PDB file of C-alpha atoms in Angstrom:
ATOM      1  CA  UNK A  18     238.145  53.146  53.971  1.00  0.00           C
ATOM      2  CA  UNK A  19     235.720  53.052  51.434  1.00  0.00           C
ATOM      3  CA  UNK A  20     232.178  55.323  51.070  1.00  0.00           C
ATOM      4  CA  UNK A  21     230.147  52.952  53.489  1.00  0.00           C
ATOM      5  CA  UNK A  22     232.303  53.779  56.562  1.00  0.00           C
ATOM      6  CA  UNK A  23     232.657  57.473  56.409  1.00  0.00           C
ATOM      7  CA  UNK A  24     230.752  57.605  59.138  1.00  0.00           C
ATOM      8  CA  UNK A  25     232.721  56.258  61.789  1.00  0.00           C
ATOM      9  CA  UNK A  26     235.139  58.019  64.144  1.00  0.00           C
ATOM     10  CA  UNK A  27     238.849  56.426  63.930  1.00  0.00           C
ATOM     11  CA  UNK A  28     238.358  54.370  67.085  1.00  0.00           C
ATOM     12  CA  UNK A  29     235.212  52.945  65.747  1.00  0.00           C
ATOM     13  CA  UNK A  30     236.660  52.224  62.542  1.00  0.00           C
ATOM     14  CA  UNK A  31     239.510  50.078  64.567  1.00  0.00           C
ATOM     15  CA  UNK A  32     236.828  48.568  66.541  1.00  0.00           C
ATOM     16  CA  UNK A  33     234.589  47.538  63.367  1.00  0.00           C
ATOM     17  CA  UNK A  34     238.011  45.550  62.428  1.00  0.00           C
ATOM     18  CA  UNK A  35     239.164  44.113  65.450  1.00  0.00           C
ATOM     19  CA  UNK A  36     236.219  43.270  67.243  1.00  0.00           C
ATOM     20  CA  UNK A  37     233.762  43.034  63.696  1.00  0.00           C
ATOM     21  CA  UNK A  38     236.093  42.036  61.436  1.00  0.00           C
ATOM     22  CA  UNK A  39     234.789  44.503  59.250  1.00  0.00           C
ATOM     23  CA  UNK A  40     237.811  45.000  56.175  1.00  0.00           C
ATOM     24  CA  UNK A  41     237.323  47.764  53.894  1.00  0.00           C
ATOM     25  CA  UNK A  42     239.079  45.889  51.128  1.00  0.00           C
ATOM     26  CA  UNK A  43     236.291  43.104  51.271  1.00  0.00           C
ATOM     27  CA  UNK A  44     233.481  45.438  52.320  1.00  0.00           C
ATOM     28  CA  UNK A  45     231.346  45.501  48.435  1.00  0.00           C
ATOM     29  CA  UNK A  46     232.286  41.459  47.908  1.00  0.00           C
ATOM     30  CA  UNK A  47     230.857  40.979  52.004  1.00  0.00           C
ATOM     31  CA  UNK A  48     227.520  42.889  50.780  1.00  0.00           C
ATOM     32  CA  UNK A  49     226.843  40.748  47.659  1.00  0.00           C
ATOM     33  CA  UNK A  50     227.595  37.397  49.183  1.00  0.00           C
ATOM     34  CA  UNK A  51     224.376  38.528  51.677  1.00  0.00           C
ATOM     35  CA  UNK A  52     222.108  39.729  49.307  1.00  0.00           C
ATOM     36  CA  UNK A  53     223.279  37.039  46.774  1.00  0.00           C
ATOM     37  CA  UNK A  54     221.437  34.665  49.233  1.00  0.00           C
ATOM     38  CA  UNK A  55     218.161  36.696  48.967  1.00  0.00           C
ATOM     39  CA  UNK A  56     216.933  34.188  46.132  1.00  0.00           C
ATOM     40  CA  UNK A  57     216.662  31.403  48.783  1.00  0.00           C
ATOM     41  CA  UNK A  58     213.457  32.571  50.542  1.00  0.00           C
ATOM     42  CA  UNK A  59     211.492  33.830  47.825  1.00  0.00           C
ATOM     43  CA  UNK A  60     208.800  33.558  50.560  1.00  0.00           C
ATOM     44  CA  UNK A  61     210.058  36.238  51.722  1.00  0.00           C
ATOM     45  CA  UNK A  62     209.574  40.367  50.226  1.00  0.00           C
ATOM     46  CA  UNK A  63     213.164  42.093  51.324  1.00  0.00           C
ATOM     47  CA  UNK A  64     211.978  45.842  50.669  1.00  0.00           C
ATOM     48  CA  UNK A  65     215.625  47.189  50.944  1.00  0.00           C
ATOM     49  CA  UNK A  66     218.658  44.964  49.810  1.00  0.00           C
ATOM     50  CA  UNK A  67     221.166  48.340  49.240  1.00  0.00           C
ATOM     51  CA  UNK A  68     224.674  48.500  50.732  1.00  0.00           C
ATOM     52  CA  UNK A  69     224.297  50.605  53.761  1.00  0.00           C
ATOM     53  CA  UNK A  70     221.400  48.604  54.779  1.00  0.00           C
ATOM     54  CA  UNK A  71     222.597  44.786  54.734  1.00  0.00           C
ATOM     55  CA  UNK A  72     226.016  46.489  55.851  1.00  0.00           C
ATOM     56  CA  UNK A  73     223.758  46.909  59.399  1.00  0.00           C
ATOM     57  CA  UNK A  74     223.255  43.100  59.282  1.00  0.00           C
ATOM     58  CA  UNK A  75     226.733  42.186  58.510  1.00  0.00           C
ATOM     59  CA  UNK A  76     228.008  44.291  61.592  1.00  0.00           C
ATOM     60  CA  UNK A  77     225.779  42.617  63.994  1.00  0.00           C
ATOM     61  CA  UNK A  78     227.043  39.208  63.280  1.00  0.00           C
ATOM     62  CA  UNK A  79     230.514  40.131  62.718  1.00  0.00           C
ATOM     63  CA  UNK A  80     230.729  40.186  59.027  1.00  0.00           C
ATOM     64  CA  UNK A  81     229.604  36.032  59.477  1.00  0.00           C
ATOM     65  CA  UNK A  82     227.493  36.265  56.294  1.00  0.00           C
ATOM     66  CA  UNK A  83     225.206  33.211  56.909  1.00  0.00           C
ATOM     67  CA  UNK A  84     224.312  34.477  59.415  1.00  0.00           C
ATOM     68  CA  UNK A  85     224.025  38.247  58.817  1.00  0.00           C
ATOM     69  CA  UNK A  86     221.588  36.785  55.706  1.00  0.00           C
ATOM     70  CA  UNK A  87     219.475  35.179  58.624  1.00  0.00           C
ATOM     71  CA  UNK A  88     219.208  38.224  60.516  1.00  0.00           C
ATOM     72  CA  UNK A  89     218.341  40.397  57.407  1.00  0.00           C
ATOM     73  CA  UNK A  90     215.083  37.124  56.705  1.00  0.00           C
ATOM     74  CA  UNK A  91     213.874  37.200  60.191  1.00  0.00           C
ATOM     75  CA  UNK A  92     213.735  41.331  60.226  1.00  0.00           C
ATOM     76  CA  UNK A  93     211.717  41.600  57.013  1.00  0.00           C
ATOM     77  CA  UNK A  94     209.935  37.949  57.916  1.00  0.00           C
ATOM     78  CA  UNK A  95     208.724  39.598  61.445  1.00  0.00           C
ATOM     79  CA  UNK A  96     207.498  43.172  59.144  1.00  0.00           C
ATOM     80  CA  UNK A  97     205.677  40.531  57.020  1.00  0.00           C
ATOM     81  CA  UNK A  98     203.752  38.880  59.502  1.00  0.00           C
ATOM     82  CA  UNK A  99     202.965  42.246  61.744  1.00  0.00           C
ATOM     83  CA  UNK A 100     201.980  44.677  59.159  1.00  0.00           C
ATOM     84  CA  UNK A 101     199.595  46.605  61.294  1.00  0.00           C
ATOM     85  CA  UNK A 102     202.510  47.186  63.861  1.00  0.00           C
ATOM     86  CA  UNK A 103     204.529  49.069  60.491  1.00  0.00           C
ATOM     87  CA  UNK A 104     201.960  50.542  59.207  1.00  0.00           C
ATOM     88  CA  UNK A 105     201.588  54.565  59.672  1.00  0.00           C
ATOM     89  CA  UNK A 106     205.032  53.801  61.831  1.00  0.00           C
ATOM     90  CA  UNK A 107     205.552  57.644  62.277  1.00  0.00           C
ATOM     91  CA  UNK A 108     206.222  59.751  65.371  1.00  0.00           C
ATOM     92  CA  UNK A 109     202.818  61.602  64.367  1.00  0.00           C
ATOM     93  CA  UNK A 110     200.721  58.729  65.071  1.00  0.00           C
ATOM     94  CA  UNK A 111     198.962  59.592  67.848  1.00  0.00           C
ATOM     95  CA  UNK A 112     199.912  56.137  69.814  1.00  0.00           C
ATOM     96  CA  UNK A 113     203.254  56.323  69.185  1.00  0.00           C
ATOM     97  CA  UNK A 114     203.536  60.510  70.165  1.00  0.00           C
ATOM     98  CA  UNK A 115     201.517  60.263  73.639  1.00  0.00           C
ATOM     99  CA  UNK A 116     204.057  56.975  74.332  1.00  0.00           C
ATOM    100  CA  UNK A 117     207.489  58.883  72.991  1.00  0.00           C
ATOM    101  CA  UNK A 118     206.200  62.100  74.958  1.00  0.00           C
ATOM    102  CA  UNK A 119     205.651  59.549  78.221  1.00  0.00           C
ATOM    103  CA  UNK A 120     209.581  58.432  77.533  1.00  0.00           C
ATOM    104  CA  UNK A 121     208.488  54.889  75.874  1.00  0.00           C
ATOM    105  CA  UNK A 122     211.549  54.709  75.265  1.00  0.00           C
ATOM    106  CA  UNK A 123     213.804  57.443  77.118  1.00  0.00           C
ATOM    107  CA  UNK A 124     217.163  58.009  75.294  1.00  0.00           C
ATOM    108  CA  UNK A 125     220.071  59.357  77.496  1.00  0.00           C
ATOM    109  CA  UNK A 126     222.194  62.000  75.980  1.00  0.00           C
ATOM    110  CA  UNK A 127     225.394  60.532  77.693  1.00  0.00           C
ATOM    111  CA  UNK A 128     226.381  56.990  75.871  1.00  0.00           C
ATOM    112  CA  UNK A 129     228.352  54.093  77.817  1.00  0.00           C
ATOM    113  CA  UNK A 130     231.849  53.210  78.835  1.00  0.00           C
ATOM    114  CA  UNK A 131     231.096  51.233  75.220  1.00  0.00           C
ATOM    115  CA  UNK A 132     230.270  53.714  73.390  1.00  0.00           C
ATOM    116  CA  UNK A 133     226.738  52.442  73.198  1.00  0.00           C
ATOM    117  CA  UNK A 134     223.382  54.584  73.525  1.00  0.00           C
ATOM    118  CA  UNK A 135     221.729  53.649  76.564  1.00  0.00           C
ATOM    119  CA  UNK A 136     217.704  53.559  75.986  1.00  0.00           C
ATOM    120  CA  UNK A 137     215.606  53.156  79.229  1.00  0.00           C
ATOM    121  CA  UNK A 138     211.761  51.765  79.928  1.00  0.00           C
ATOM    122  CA  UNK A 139     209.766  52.500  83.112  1.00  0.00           C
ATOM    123  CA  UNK A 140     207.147  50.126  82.658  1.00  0.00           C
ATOM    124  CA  UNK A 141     205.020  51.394  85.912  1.00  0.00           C
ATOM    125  CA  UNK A 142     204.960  54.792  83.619  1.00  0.00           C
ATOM    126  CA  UNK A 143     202.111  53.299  80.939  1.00  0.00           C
ATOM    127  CA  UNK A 144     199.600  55.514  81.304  1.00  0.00           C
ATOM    128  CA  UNK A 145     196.550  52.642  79.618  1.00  0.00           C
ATOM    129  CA  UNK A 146     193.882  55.211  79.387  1.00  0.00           C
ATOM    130  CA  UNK A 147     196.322  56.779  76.942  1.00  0.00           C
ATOM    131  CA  UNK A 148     198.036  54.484  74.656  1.00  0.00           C
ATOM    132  CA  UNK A 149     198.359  50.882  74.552  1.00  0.00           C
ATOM    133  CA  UNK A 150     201.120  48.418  74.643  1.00  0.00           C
ATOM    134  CA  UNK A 151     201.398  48.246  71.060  1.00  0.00           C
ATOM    135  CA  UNK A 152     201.555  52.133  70.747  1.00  0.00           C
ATOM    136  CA  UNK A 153     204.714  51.253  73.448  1.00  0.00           C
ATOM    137  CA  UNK A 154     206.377  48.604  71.006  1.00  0.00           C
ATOM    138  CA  UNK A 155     205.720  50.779  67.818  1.00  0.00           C
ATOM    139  CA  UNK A 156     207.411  53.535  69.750  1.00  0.00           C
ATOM    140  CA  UNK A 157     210.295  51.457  70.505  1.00  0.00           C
ATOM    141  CA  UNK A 158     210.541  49.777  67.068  1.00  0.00           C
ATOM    142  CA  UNK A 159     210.476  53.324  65.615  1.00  0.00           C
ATOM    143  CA  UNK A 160     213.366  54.623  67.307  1.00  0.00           C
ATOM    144  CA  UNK A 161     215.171  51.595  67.332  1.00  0.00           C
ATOM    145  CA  UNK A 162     215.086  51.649  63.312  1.00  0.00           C
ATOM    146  CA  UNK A 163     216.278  55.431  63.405  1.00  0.00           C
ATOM    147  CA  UNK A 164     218.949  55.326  65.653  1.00  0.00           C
ATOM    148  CA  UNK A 165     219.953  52.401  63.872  1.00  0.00           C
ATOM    149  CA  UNK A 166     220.799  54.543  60.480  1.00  0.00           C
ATOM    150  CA  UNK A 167     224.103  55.687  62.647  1.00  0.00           C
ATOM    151  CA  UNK A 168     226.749  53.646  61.463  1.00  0.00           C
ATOM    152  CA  UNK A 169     228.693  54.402  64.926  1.00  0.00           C
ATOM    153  CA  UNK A 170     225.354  52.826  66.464  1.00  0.00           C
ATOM    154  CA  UNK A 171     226.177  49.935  64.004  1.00  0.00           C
ATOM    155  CA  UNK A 172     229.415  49.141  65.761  1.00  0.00           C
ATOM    156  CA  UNK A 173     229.206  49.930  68.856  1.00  0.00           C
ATOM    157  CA  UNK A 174     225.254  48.822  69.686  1.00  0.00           C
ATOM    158  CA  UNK A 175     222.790  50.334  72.428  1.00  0.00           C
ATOM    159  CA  UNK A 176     221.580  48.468  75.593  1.00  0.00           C
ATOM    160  CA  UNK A 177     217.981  48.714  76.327  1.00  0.00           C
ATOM    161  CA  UNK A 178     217.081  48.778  80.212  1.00  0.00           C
ATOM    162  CA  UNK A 179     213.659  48.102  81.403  1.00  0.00           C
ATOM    163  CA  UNK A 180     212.475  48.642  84.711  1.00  0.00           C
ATOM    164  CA  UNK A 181     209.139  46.378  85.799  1.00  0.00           C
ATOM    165  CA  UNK A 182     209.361  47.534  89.378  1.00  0.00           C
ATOM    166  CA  UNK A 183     206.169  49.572  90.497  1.00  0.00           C
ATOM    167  CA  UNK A 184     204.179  47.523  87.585  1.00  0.00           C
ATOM    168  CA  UNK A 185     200.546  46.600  88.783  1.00  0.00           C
ATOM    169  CA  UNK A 186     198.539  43.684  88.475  1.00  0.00           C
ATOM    170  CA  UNK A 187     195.987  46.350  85.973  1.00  0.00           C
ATOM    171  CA  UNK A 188     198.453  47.101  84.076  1.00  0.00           C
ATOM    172  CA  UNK A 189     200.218  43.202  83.388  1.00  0.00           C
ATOM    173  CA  UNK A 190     196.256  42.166  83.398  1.00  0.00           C
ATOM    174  CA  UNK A 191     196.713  44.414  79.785  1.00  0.00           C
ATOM    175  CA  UNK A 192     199.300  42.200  78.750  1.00  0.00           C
ATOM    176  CA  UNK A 193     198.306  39.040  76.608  1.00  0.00           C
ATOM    177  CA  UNK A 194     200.572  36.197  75.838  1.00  0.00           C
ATOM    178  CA  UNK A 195     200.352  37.345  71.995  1.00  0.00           C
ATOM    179  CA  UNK A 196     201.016  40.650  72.530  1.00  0.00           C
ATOM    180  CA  UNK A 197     204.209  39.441  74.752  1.00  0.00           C
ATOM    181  CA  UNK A 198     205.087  37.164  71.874  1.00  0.00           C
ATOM    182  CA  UNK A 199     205.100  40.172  69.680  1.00  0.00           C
ATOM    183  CA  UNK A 200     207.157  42.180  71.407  1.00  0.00           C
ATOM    184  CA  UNK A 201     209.751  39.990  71.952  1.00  0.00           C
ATOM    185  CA  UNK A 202     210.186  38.689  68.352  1.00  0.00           C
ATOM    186  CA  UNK A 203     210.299  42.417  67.234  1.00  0.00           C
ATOM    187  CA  UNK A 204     212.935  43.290  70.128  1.00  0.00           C
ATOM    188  CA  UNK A 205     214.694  40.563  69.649  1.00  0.00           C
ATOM    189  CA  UNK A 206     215.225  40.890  66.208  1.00  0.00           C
ATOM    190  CA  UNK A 207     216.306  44.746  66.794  1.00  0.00           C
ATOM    191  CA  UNK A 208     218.473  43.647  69.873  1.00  0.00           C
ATOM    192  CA  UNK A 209     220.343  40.721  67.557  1.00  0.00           C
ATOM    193  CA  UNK A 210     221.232  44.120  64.819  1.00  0.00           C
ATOM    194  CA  UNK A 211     223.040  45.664  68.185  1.00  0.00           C
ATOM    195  CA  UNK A 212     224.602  44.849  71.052  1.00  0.00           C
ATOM    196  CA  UNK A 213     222.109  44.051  74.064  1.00  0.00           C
ATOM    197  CA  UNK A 214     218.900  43.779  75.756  1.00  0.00           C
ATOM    198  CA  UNK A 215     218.746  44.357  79.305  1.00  0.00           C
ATOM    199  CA  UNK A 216     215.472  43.744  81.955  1.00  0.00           C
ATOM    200  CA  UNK A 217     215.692  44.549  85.505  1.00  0.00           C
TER     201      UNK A 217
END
């Protein structure tokens, strides 16, 4: 076990290699054959290329490191062409605290049969004259990239469950096709470095 999984529980650690095929003994060689690949898209500003952070991208596309090196492009390629939406990404922004207080996105305390952390979205709860749906997706893009940091969360994933029932014709009139667009490149992307987006 080296440095870069100390975090993980014994089960997880099994799981990262049977399921990941994450190997310890490969781990450091894994990392630089992904950020070796960095010089390809110079188009492209990677503001963190360390171990623990590529490691993420590895683990969500089980240690496959083409495609790991995709994943890592489109997450930095999506902060690149949204910079408003990461800029002042804080929980003291006054969008994104009225939308965490409102539960944009609830966390349950209790994880999965998985192990994964469950997140959950009442869309009917958007309060408009509050926040907007941007303040929403900044929410959820801020505590998707702080859970995120837990390597068990690495492994295992979280599944995101959003409920549109009781949503009104005001508050989808809100709703433009870019703004949609938005939100599901940025989810996406997040979803892809875990385990699974759910809608209901």
């Amino acid at each position: 076990m080296t440095h870069l999984q100390a975090g993980l529980s014994p089960e997880t650690l099994e799981k990262a290699k049977v399921e990941l095929k994450e190997n310890s003994e490969t781990l450091h060689q894994d990392i630089q054959e992904v950020r070796d690949m960095i010089i390809t898209r110079p188009d492209i500003g990677f503001l963190r290329t360390d171990d623990a952070f590529i490691l993420r991208f590895l683990r969500a596309r089980k240690f496959n490191h083409f495609e790991a090196f995709r994943l890592l492009a489109q997450y930095f390629e999506y902060r690149q062409q949204n910079l408003d939406m990461f800029k002042n990404l804080k929980a003291t922004d006054p969008g994104i605290k009225q939308a965490l207080k409102d539960g944009f996105p609830g966390v349950l305390s209790n994880l999965d049969k998985y192990g994964r952390k469950i997140l959950v979205l009442f869309a009917a709860n958007w309060d408009q004259s509050r926040y907007t749906f941007v303040d929403i997706l900044r929410a959820i893009l801020l505590s998707l990239e702080s859970m995120i940091e837990d390597p068990e969360l690495q492994v295992n994933g979280f599944i995101l469950i959003i409920d549109w029932s009781n949503f009104t014709f005001k508050q989808a009139s809100k709703l433009t096709p870019s703004m949609l667009r938005l939100a599901i490149e940025g989810l996406q992307v997040r979803s892809c470095m875990t385990k699974k987006l759910c809608w209901s």
